[in-house]
Short mmCIF file of C-alpha atoms in Angstrom, two decimals:
data_model
loop_
_atom_site.label_atom_id
_atom_site.label_comp_id
_atom_site.label_asym_id
_atom_site.label_seq_id
_atom_site.Cartn_x
_atom_site.Cartn_y
_atom_site.Cartn_z
CA MET P 1 10.30 14.37 -25.55
CA THR P 2 13.02 11.87 -25.14
CA ILE P 3 13.97 10.50 -21.79
CA THR P 4 16.74 9.62 -21.39
CA SER P 5 17.18 9.05 -17.47
CA ASP P 6 16.75 5.35 -16.59
CA PHE P 7 14.39 5.69 -14.02
CA LEU P 8 12.11 8.38 -15.63
CA ARG P 9 12.08 6.38 -18.75
CA ILE P 10 11.59 3.07 -16.46
CA ALA P 11 8.79 4.32 -14.74
CA LYS P 12 6.67 5.55 -17.10
CA GLU P 13 6.97 2.30 -19.31
CA ARG P 14 5.86 0.47 -16.46
CA GLY P 15 3.02 2.88 -15.91
CA TYR P 16 3.96 4.06 -12.32
CA ILE P 17 3.49 8.02 -13.64
CA HIS P 18 0.55 9.80 -13.47
CA GLN P 19 1.71 13.73 -13.95
CA THR P 20 5.06 15.35 -13.24
CA SER P 21 6.26 19.03 -12.73
CA ASP P 22 8.07 20.13 -14.86
CA GLU P 23 9.49 15.99 -17.09
CA ALA P 24 12.49 17.86 -18.38
CA GLU P 25 13.80 19.59 -15.63
CA LEU P 26 13.50 16.13 -13.35
CA ASP P 27 14.85 14.13 -15.62
CA ALA P 28 18.01 16.23 -16.58
CA ALA P 29 18.16 16.40 -12.92
CA LEU P 30 18.29 12.40 -12.55
CA ASN P 31 20.82 12.64 -15.04
CA LYS P 32 23.77 13.88 -12.65
CA GLY P 33 22.94 10.72 -10.67
CA GLY P 34 22.22 10.12 -6.85
CA LEU P 35 18.83 12.42 -6.74
CA THR P 36 17.49 12.04 -3.33
CA ALA P 37 13.85 11.57 -3.15
CA TYR P 38 11.46 11.26 -0.58
CA ILE P 39 7.55 9.70 -0.24
CA GLY P 40 5.48 10.53 3.53
CA TYR P 41 3.49 7.53 4.78
CA ASP P 42 1.16 7.78 8.32
CA CYS P 43 1.27 5.44 11.30
CA THR P 44 -2.49 4.82 11.11
CA ALA P 45 -1.87 1.10 11.42
CA ASP P 46 1.23 -1.30 12.21
CA SER P 47 1.66 -2.82 8.65
CA LEU P 48 1.12 -0.66 4.90
CA HIS P 49 -1.44 -2.29 2.80
CA VAL P 50 -0.91 -2.84 -0.99
CA GLY P 51 -2.44 0.63 -1.75
CA HIS P 52 0.92 1.30 -0.61
CA LEU P 53 2.65 -0.37 -2.37
CA MET P 54 3.03 1.07 -5.85
CA PRO P 55 4.28 4.75 -4.54
CA THR P 56 7.08 2.12 -2.96
CA MET P 57 7.51 0.37 -5.39
CA LEU P 58 9.28 3.38 -6.81
CA LEU P 59 11.16 4.46 -4.04
CA ARG P 60 12.90 0.80 -4.44
CA LEU P 61 13.14 1.75 -8.16
CA LEU P 62 14.56 5.26 -7.59
CA GLN P 63 17.30 3.26 -5.27
CA LYS P 64 18.16 1.10 -8.24
CA THR P 65 18.85 3.16 -10.88
CA GLY P 66 20.97 4.90 -8.86
CA GLY P 67 18.81 7.18 -6.57
CA LYS P 68 18.92 7.86 -2.97
CA PRO P 69 15.30 6.97 -1.35
CA ILE P 70 14.13 8.22 1.96
CA ALA P 71 10.73 6.57 3.40
CA LEU P 72 9.27 9.32 4.99
CA ILE P 73 7.67 7.94 8.86
CA GLY P 74 4.72 10.51 9.60
CA GLY P 75 5.29 10.23 13.60
CA GLY P 76 4.12 13.81 13.94
CA THR P 77 1.63 14.11 11.46
CA THR P 78 -0.24 11.12 12.09
CA LYS P 79 -1.30 13.13 15.30
CA VAL P 80 -2.73 15.86 13.18
CA GLY P 81 -3.97 13.60 10.23
CA ASP P 82 -4.36 13.86 6.85
CA PRO P 83 -7.69 14.91 5.15
CA SER P 84 -7.49 13.38 1.60
CA GLY P 85 -9.57 11.16 0.91
CA LYS P 86 -11.84 11.13 4.03
CA ASP P 87 -15.48 11.82 4.74
CA ASP P 88 -14.83 13.15 8.51
CA ALA P 89 -11.70 12.97 10.60
CA ARG P 90 -9.15 10.47 11.47
CA GLN P 91 -9.19 8.76 14.74
CA LEU P 92 -5.93 10.22 17.11
CA LEU P 93 -3.97 7.98 17.83
CA THR P 94 -1.63 7.85 21.31
CA ASP P 95 1.96 8.25 20.92
CA GLU P 96 2.16 4.43 22.26
CA VAL P 97 0.21 3.39 19.46
CA ILE P 98 2.13 5.29 16.85
CA GLU P 99 5.57 3.48 18.11
CA THR P 100 4.30 0.95 17.46
CA ASN P 101 2.42 1.22 14.05
CA LYS P 102 6.18 2.75 13.23
CA VAL P 103 7.78 -0.50 14.39
CA GLY P 104 5.82 -2.68 12.07
CA ILE P 105 6.22 -0.30 9.27
CA ARG P 106 9.63 -0.46 9.18
CA ARG P 107 8.98 -4.35 8.28
CA THR P 108 7.66 -3.62 5.10
CA PHE P 109 10.18 -0.89 4.22
CA GLU P 110 13.22 -3.49 5.24
CA ALA P 111 11.66 -5.87 2.42
CA LEU P 112 11.95 -3.52 -0.24
CA LEU P 113 14.45 -0.86 0.51
CA ASP P 114 18.01 -1.30 0.58
CA PHE P 115 19.00 0.11 4.04
CA ASN P 116 22.91 -0.68 3.20
CA ALA P 117 22.75 1.00 0.56
CA GLY P 118 21.87 4.44 1.04
CA ALA P 119 18.06 4.29 1.56
CA LEU P 120 16.61 6.15 4.74
CA MET P 121 13.42 5.90 6.63
CA LEU P 122 13.32 9.48 8.68
CA ASP P 123 10.55 10.35 11.41
CA ASN P 124 8.98 13.90 10.92
CA ALA P 125 8.31 13.67 14.66
CA GLU P 126 12.07 14.39 14.62
CA TRP P 127 11.21 18.60 13.71
CA LEU P 128 7.13 18.72 13.87
CA ASP P 129 6.99 17.99 18.08
CA GLY P 130 9.60 20.62 18.54
CA LEU P 131 7.96 23.28 16.79
CA ARG P 132 7.20 26.94 18.29
CA TYR P 133 3.34 27.64 17.13
CA ILE P 134 3.92 31.65 16.62
CA PRO P 135 7.70 31.23 15.21
CA PHE P 136 5.86 28.91 12.43
CA LEU P 137 3.59 31.02 11.67
CA ARG P 138 5.29 34.09 11.15
CA ASP P 139 7.74 31.54 9.36
CA ILE P 140 5.94 29.72 7.33
CA GLY P 141 2.50 30.15 7.39
CA ARG P 142 3.08 33.76 5.73
CA HIS P 143 3.73 32.07 2.60
CA PHE P 144 0.43 29.93 2.36
CA SER P 145 -2.81 32.01 1.33
CA VAL P 146 -5.97 30.29 2.57
CA ASN P 147 -7.67 30.68 -0.69
CA ARG P 148 -5.99 28.58 -2.40
CA MET P 149 -5.81 26.14 -0.06
CA LEU P 150 -9.33 25.96 0.44
CA THR P 151 -9.59 25.37 -3.49
CA MET P 152 -7.22 22.06 -2.20
CA ASP P 153 -9.53 18.27 -2.73
CA SER P 154 -8.79 17.60 0.57
CA VAL P 155 -10.45 20.50 2.26
CA ARG P 156 -13.04 21.66 -1.71
CA LEU P 157 -14.66 17.82 -1.34
CA ARG P 158 -15.37 18.03 2.80
CA LEU P 159 -16.83 21.56 2.22
CA GLU P 160 -19.23 20.85 -0.57
CA ARG P 161 -19.78 18.09 1.26
CA GLU P 162 -20.54 19.86 3.94
CA GLN P 163 -18.50 17.58 6.06
CA PRO P 164 -16.77 19.14 8.85
CA LEU P 165 -12.90 19.96 8.28
CA SER P 166 -10.97 20.46 11.82
CA PHE P 167 -8.54 22.98 12.03
CA LEU P 168 -6.49 20.23 13.30
CA GLU P 169 -6.82 18.36 9.73
CA PHE P 170 -6.94 21.97 7.95
CA ASN P 171 -3.07 22.44 8.86
CA TYR P 172 -2.21 18.56 7.73
CA MET P 173 -0.95 20.56 3.81
CA LEU P 174 1.47 23.27 5.72
CA LEU P 175 2.74 20.05 7.66
CA GLN P 176 3.60 18.19 4.49
CA SER P 177 5.34 21.29 3.10
CA TYR P 178 7.42 21.87 5.92
CA ASP P 179 8.43 18.13 5.76
CA PHE P 180 9.63 18.69 2.31
CA LEU P 181 11.79 21.79 3.51
CA GLU P 182 13.31 20.04 6.15
CA LEU P 183 14.19 17.20 3.56
CA HIS P 184 15.89 19.40 1.49
CA ARG P 185 17.92 21.07 3.98
CA ARG P 186 18.77 18.01 6.19
CA HIS P 187 19.12 15.86 3.27
CA GLY P 188 19.36 17.62 -0.10
CA ALA P 189 16.03 15.87 -0.92
CA VAL P 190 14.49 17.78 -4.32
CA LEU P 191 11.54 15.11 -5.53
CA GLN P 192 8.60 14.21 -3.48
CA MET P 193 6.50 11.38 -5.47
CA GLY P 194 3.18 10.32 -3.67
CA GLY P 195 -0.54 9.70 -5.13
CA SER P 196 -2.49 11.76 -7.52
CA ASP P 197 -4.61 13.10 -4.95
CA GLN P 198 -1.84 14.29 -3.52
CA TRP P 199 -0.58 16.90 -5.98
CA GLY P 200 -1.32 20.44 -4.60
CA ASN P 201 -0.22 19.49 -1.57
CA ILE P 202 3.02 17.95 -2.78
CA ILE P 203 3.26 21.74 -5.41
CA MET P 204 2.77 24.01 -1.82
CA GLY P 205 6.30 21.95 -0.61
CA ALA P 206 8.46 22.65 -3.98
CA GLU P 207 7.26 26.60 -3.94
CA LEU P 208 7.52 26.82 0.01
CA ILE P 209 11.30 25.47 -0.45
CA ARG P 210 11.75 28.06 -3.83
CA ARG P 211 10.41 31.12 -1.45
CA VAL P 212 12.39 29.72 2.10
CA ALA P 213 15.50 28.07 0.63
CA GLY P 214 15.62 30.03 -3.53
CA GLY P 215 15.57 25.43 -4.43
CA HIS P 216 14.25 24.25 -6.82
CA ALA P 217 12.29 20.80 -6.16
CA HIS P 218 10.93 18.53 -8.62
CA VAL P 219 6.78 16.63 -8.13
CA LEU P 220 6.20 13.10 -9.43
CA THR P 221 2.63 11.59 -8.96
CA THR P 222 1.09 7.85 -9.17
CA PRO P 223 -1.85 7.39 -11.01
CA LEU P 224 -4.75 6.63 -7.95
CA LEU P 225 -5.45 2.26 -9.01
CA THR P 226 -8.96 0.89 -8.90
CA THR P 227 -9.26 -2.40 -10.56
CA ALA P 228 -10.70 -3.47 -14.67
CA SER P 229 -13.74 -3.17 -12.47
CA GLY P 230 -14.00 -0.58 -10.94
CA ALA P 231 -12.79 -1.89 -7.17
CA LYS P 232 -10.36 0.11 -5.34
CA MET P 233 -7.38 -1.32 -5.02
CA GLY P 234 -6.07 -3.17 -1.72
CA LYS P 235 -10.19 -3.65 -0.97
CA THR P 236 -11.57 -7.18 -0.06
CA ALA P 237 -14.26 -8.54 1.59
CA SER P 238 -12.22 -9.43 4.64
CA GLY P 239 -10.52 -6.14 4.73
CA ALA P 240 -7.49 -4.84 3.65
CA VAL P 241 -4.69 -6.60 2.10
CA TRP P 242 -1.44 -5.90 4.61
CA LEU P 243 1.95 -6.21 3.67
CA ASN P 244 3.44 -7.36 7.01
CA PRO P 245 3.38 -11.26 6.98
CA ASP P 246 2.21 -11.10 10.53
CA ARG P 247 -1.41 -8.99 9.07
CA LEU P 248 -1.45 -11.37 6.03
CA SER P 249 0.04 -14.30 5.18
CA PRO P 250 2.18 -14.76 1.97
CA TYR P 251 -0.37 -17.75 1.44
CA ASP P 252 -3.28 -15.05 1.60
CA TYR P 253 -1.16 -12.79 -0.06
CA TRP P 254 -0.49 -14.91 -2.91
CA GLN P 255 -4.14 -15.84 -3.10
CA TYR P 256 -4.86 -12.18 -3.57
CA TRP P 257 -2.86 -11.69 -6.60
CA ARG P 258 -4.13 -15.02 -8.34
CA ASN P 259 -7.38 -13.76 -8.23
CA THR P 260 -6.23 -10.72 -10.12
CA GLU P 261 -9.39 -10.26 -12.96
CA ASP P 262 -8.16 -11.01 -16.42
CA ALA P 263 -8.03 -7.72 -17.52
CA ASP P 264 -5.61 -5.94 -14.87
CA VAL P 265 -2.83 -8.89 -14.86
CA GLY P 266 -0.22 -7.09 -17.69
CA ARG P 267 -1.12 -3.52 -15.86
CA PHE P 268 -0.21 -5.48 -12.26
CA LEU P 269 2.78 -7.23 -13.43
CA ALA P 270 4.40 -4.27 -15.05
CA LEU P 271 3.51 -2.72 -11.38
CA PHE P 272 4.54 -5.33 -9.29
CA THR P 273 6.97 -7.40 -10.43
CA GLU P 274 10.60 -7.03 -11.97
CA LEU P 275 9.68 -8.78 -15.26
CA PRO P 276 11.49 -7.63 -18.53
CA MET P 277 8.65 -5.72 -20.02
CA GLU P 278 8.64 -7.75 -23.10
CA GLU P 279 7.96 -11.14 -20.53
CA VAL P 280 5.20 -8.43 -19.25
CA ARG P 281 3.43 -7.83 -22.46
CA ARG P 282 3.73 -11.18 -23.39
CA LEU P 283 1.57 -12.75 -20.29
CA GLY P 284 -0.26 -9.93 -20.84
CA ALA P 285 -1.71 -10.55 -24.53
CA LEU P 286 -2.99 -14.47 -23.00
CA ALA P 287 -6.63 -15.05 -23.78
CA GLY P 288 -8.43 -17.90 -22.09
CA ALA P 289 -6.91 -20.25 -19.55
CA GLU P 290 -3.86 -19.46 -20.67
CA ILE P 291 -4.66 -16.39 -18.26
CA ASN P 292 -4.46 -18.54 -15.37
CA GLU P 293 -0.68 -18.94 -16.07
CA ALA P 294 0.08 -15.40 -16.28
CA LYS P 295 -1.78 -15.24 -13.30
CA LYS P 296 0.33 -17.31 -10.77
CA ILE P 297 3.42 -15.57 -12.24
CA LEU P 298 1.91 -12.95 -10.96
CA ALA P 299 0.79 -13.92 -7.59
CA THR P 300 4.33 -15.27 -7.38
CA GLU P 301 6.66 -12.65 -8.41
CA ALA P 302 5.10 -10.16 -6.59
CA THR P 303 5.21 -11.99 -2.79
CA ALA P 304 8.51 -13.14 -3.99
CA ILE P 305 9.64 -8.97 -4.06
CA LEU P 306 7.48 -8.14 -0.55
CA HIS P 307 8.16 -12.07 1.70
CA GLY P 308 10.76 -13.47 0.01
CA ARG P 309 11.54 -16.62 -3.06
CA ALA P 310 11.18 -19.25 -0.63
CA ALA P 311 7.31 -18.12 0.03
CA ALA P 312 6.50 -17.17 -2.81
CA ASP P 313 7.48 -20.44 -4.56
CA ALA P 314 6.03 -22.08 -1.22
CA ALA P 315 2.57 -20.66 -1.12
CA ALA P 316 2.52 -21.33 -5.10
CA GLU P 317 3.07 -25.38 -3.83
CA THR P 318 0.39 -24.78 -1.70
CA ALA P 319 -1.90 -23.58 -3.96
CA ARG P 320 -1.01 -25.99 -6.25
CA ARG P 321 -1.56 -28.89 -3.43
CA ALA P 322 -4.79 -27.49 -2.03
CA PHE P 323 -6.19 -26.23 -5.57
CA GLU P 324 -5.08 -28.58 -8.62
CA GLN P 325 -4.23 -32.01 -6.59
CA GLY P 326 -6.85 -31.49 -3.45
CA GLU P 327 -5.00 -32.24 -0.41
CA ALA P 328 -5.47 -30.46 2.62
CA ALA P 329 -1.88 -29.28 2.71
CA GLU P 330 0.46 -28.54 5.96
CA THR P 331 1.36 -24.98 4.52
CA LEU P 332 -2.80 -24.04 4.61
CA PRO P 333 -3.50 -21.03 7.29
CA SER P 334 -4.66 -22.97 9.75
CA LEU P 335 -6.50 -22.03 12.89
CA VAL P 336 -6.60 -23.95 16.48
CA ALA P 337 -10.35 -24.17 17.92
CA THR P 338 -11.47 -26.04 20.32
CA LEU P 339 -13.95 -28.71 18.99
CA PRO P 340 -16.92 -28.79 18.27
CA ALA P 341 -16.90 -25.46 16.65
CA GLY P 342 -19.64 -23.70 14.27
CA ILE P 343 -18.38 -23.79 11.20
CA ILE P 344 -19.85 -20.40 10.69
CA ASP P 345 -18.62 -19.12 13.38
CA LEU P 346 -15.09 -20.86 12.32
CA LEU P 347 -15.30 -18.71 8.83
CA ALA P 348 -15.66 -15.57 10.89
CA GLU P 349 -13.19 -16.08 13.44
CA ALA P 350 -10.73 -16.66 9.95
CA LYS P 351 -12.01 -13.75 8.55
CA LEU P 352 -12.42 -15.60 5.09
CA VAL P 353 -15.72 -13.88 4.86
CA ALA P 354 -16.40 -10.32 6.59
CA SER P 355 -19.23 -10.85 8.20
CA LYS P 356 -21.59 -14.29 9.84
CA GLY P 357 -24.56 -13.04 7.57
CA GLU P 358 -22.31 -13.30 4.32
CA ALA P 359 -20.82 -16.83 5.87
CA ARG P 360 -24.69 -17.75 6.38
CA ARG P 361 -25.77 -16.72 2.63
CA LEU P 362 -22.39 -18.31 0.87
CA MET P 363 -23.89 -21.83 2.69
CA ALA P 364 -26.93 -21.71 1.65
CA GLN P 365 -26.29 -21.26 -2.58
CA GLY P 366 -24.01 -24.26 -1.92
CA GLY P 367 -20.58 -22.23 -1.43
CA VAL P 368 -18.85 -23.62 1.22
CA ARG P 369 -17.31 -27.63 2.06
CA LEU P 370 -15.99 -29.20 4.88
CA ASN P 371 -12.98 -31.82 3.89
CA ASP P 372 -14.02 -31.30 0.20
CA ALA P 373 -17.79 -31.62 1.23
CA PRO P 374 -20.54 -29.61 0.28
CA VAL P 375 -22.31 -28.01 4.20
CA SER P 376 -25.34 -26.70 3.25
CA ASP P 377 -27.11 -26.77 7.51
CA VAL P 378 -26.06 -23.14 8.55
CA ALA P 379 -25.78 -25.45 12.01
CA ALA P 380 -23.60 -27.72 10.93
CA ILE P 381 -20.42 -28.08 13.18
CA VAL P 382 -16.27 -29.37 13.21
CA THR P 383 -15.69 -32.05 15.34
CA VAL P 384 -13.20 -34.28 16.27
CA ALA P 385 -14.37 -37.18 13.52
CA ASP P 386 -14.40 -34.61 11.08
CA LEU P 387 -10.26 -34.59 11.54
CA ARG P 388 -8.16 -35.41 9.00
CA ASP P 389 -4.67 -36.39 9.85
CA GLY P 390 -4.98 -34.11 12.67
CA ALA P 391 -6.54 -31.26 10.67
CA ALA P 392 -10.53 -30.39 9.38
CA LYS P 393 -10.43 -28.32 6.14
CA LEU P 394 -12.95 -25.25 5.17
CA SER P 395 -13.59 -24.10 2.05
CA LEU P 396 -14.94 -20.91 1.21
CA GLY P 397 -15.35 -21.75 -3.00
CA ARG P 398 -12.81 -22.67 -4.57
CA LYS P 399 -10.06 -20.88 -4.33
CA LYS P 400 -10.34 -20.04 0.01
CA HIS P 401 -9.15 -22.81 2.29
CA LEU P 402 -8.31 -23.19 5.79
CA LEU P 403 -6.53 -25.94 8.34
CA VAL P 404 -8.62 -26.10 11.34
CA ARG P 405 -6.99 -28.14 13.99
CA PRO P 406 -8.06 -28.50 18.03
CA GLY P 407 -6.93 -26.63 20.69
#
């Protein structure tokens, strides 16, 4: 079929869509203008990470094409825990930790969405915390078949692996469906989006809207993203790639995208930048040494969307000075330490490595340098004598650098 709505056309062209409940009906609804859609995010940390970025880019696209995006924070559902993709139960968080996490997550949404132009951030604790158990079971629970719930991937996979699934977690899909119903009633939401692993849960929410409110709702899921080598998107040896700058500096965020595998450059330019697709295709087709220029553009454009153009350009310039000119740029990530200090300890403290054991292995392989000179002694230290203009430069491979400053 021919797609005529801007949102659906662009989303398909850029690779955001894995599955929709009824593409023709959704396209028609989008063409009426002002469609309200939402994505849910639980508050398990005080920042979102790169794994959340693709669906959030969809909310951003929806707003840019005339829709009304809702970022739904799971202040209520976080107290239960989504079993999807998990081998065991999530750690239950206190109300205080959840509130702190909500504040941090809002910072990401403020960078990607325009709350002055109709975007909303809501908290499902507003309606979930006050639910009465018996009325909820009578009004909502009766619309759910346990037989069907047992077939959902989030439940089925845990049971097949003989891994425990608490009754608390089993209720999660009811609460997620109820969120869709409440947002439909309160804000006219008719589309829920999420990762492809959420398909079954979201469909149940759309069916609940039909049964309880007599409304018609739509479902759209994004593909689960892995790199060309099969690695999970957003995971590195040092941990998650966080979106908030106090968890991961704009420079390190830039470096994450700069280190993209060659085969992923075109796909990531389409998903994580807003460059025209003609330019995306041109850059993605580059090969050999030229692909490195495409990676730099990817890194700068992706960083600009999240952290602003000035921070992106500064990160690109820092990288150019550090890697192309060999300078210890003042804007490199830095660590204040009491000197003398062991290089192994400094690398671990700065989280340039996942463990001290990894640092020792890399050092033995010649991958560690102090002020651009190779270091092979695992007992080597940084002293005041190593300072150059007030800092010593530690390098891990060609692309990870750290300024150590005395404190």
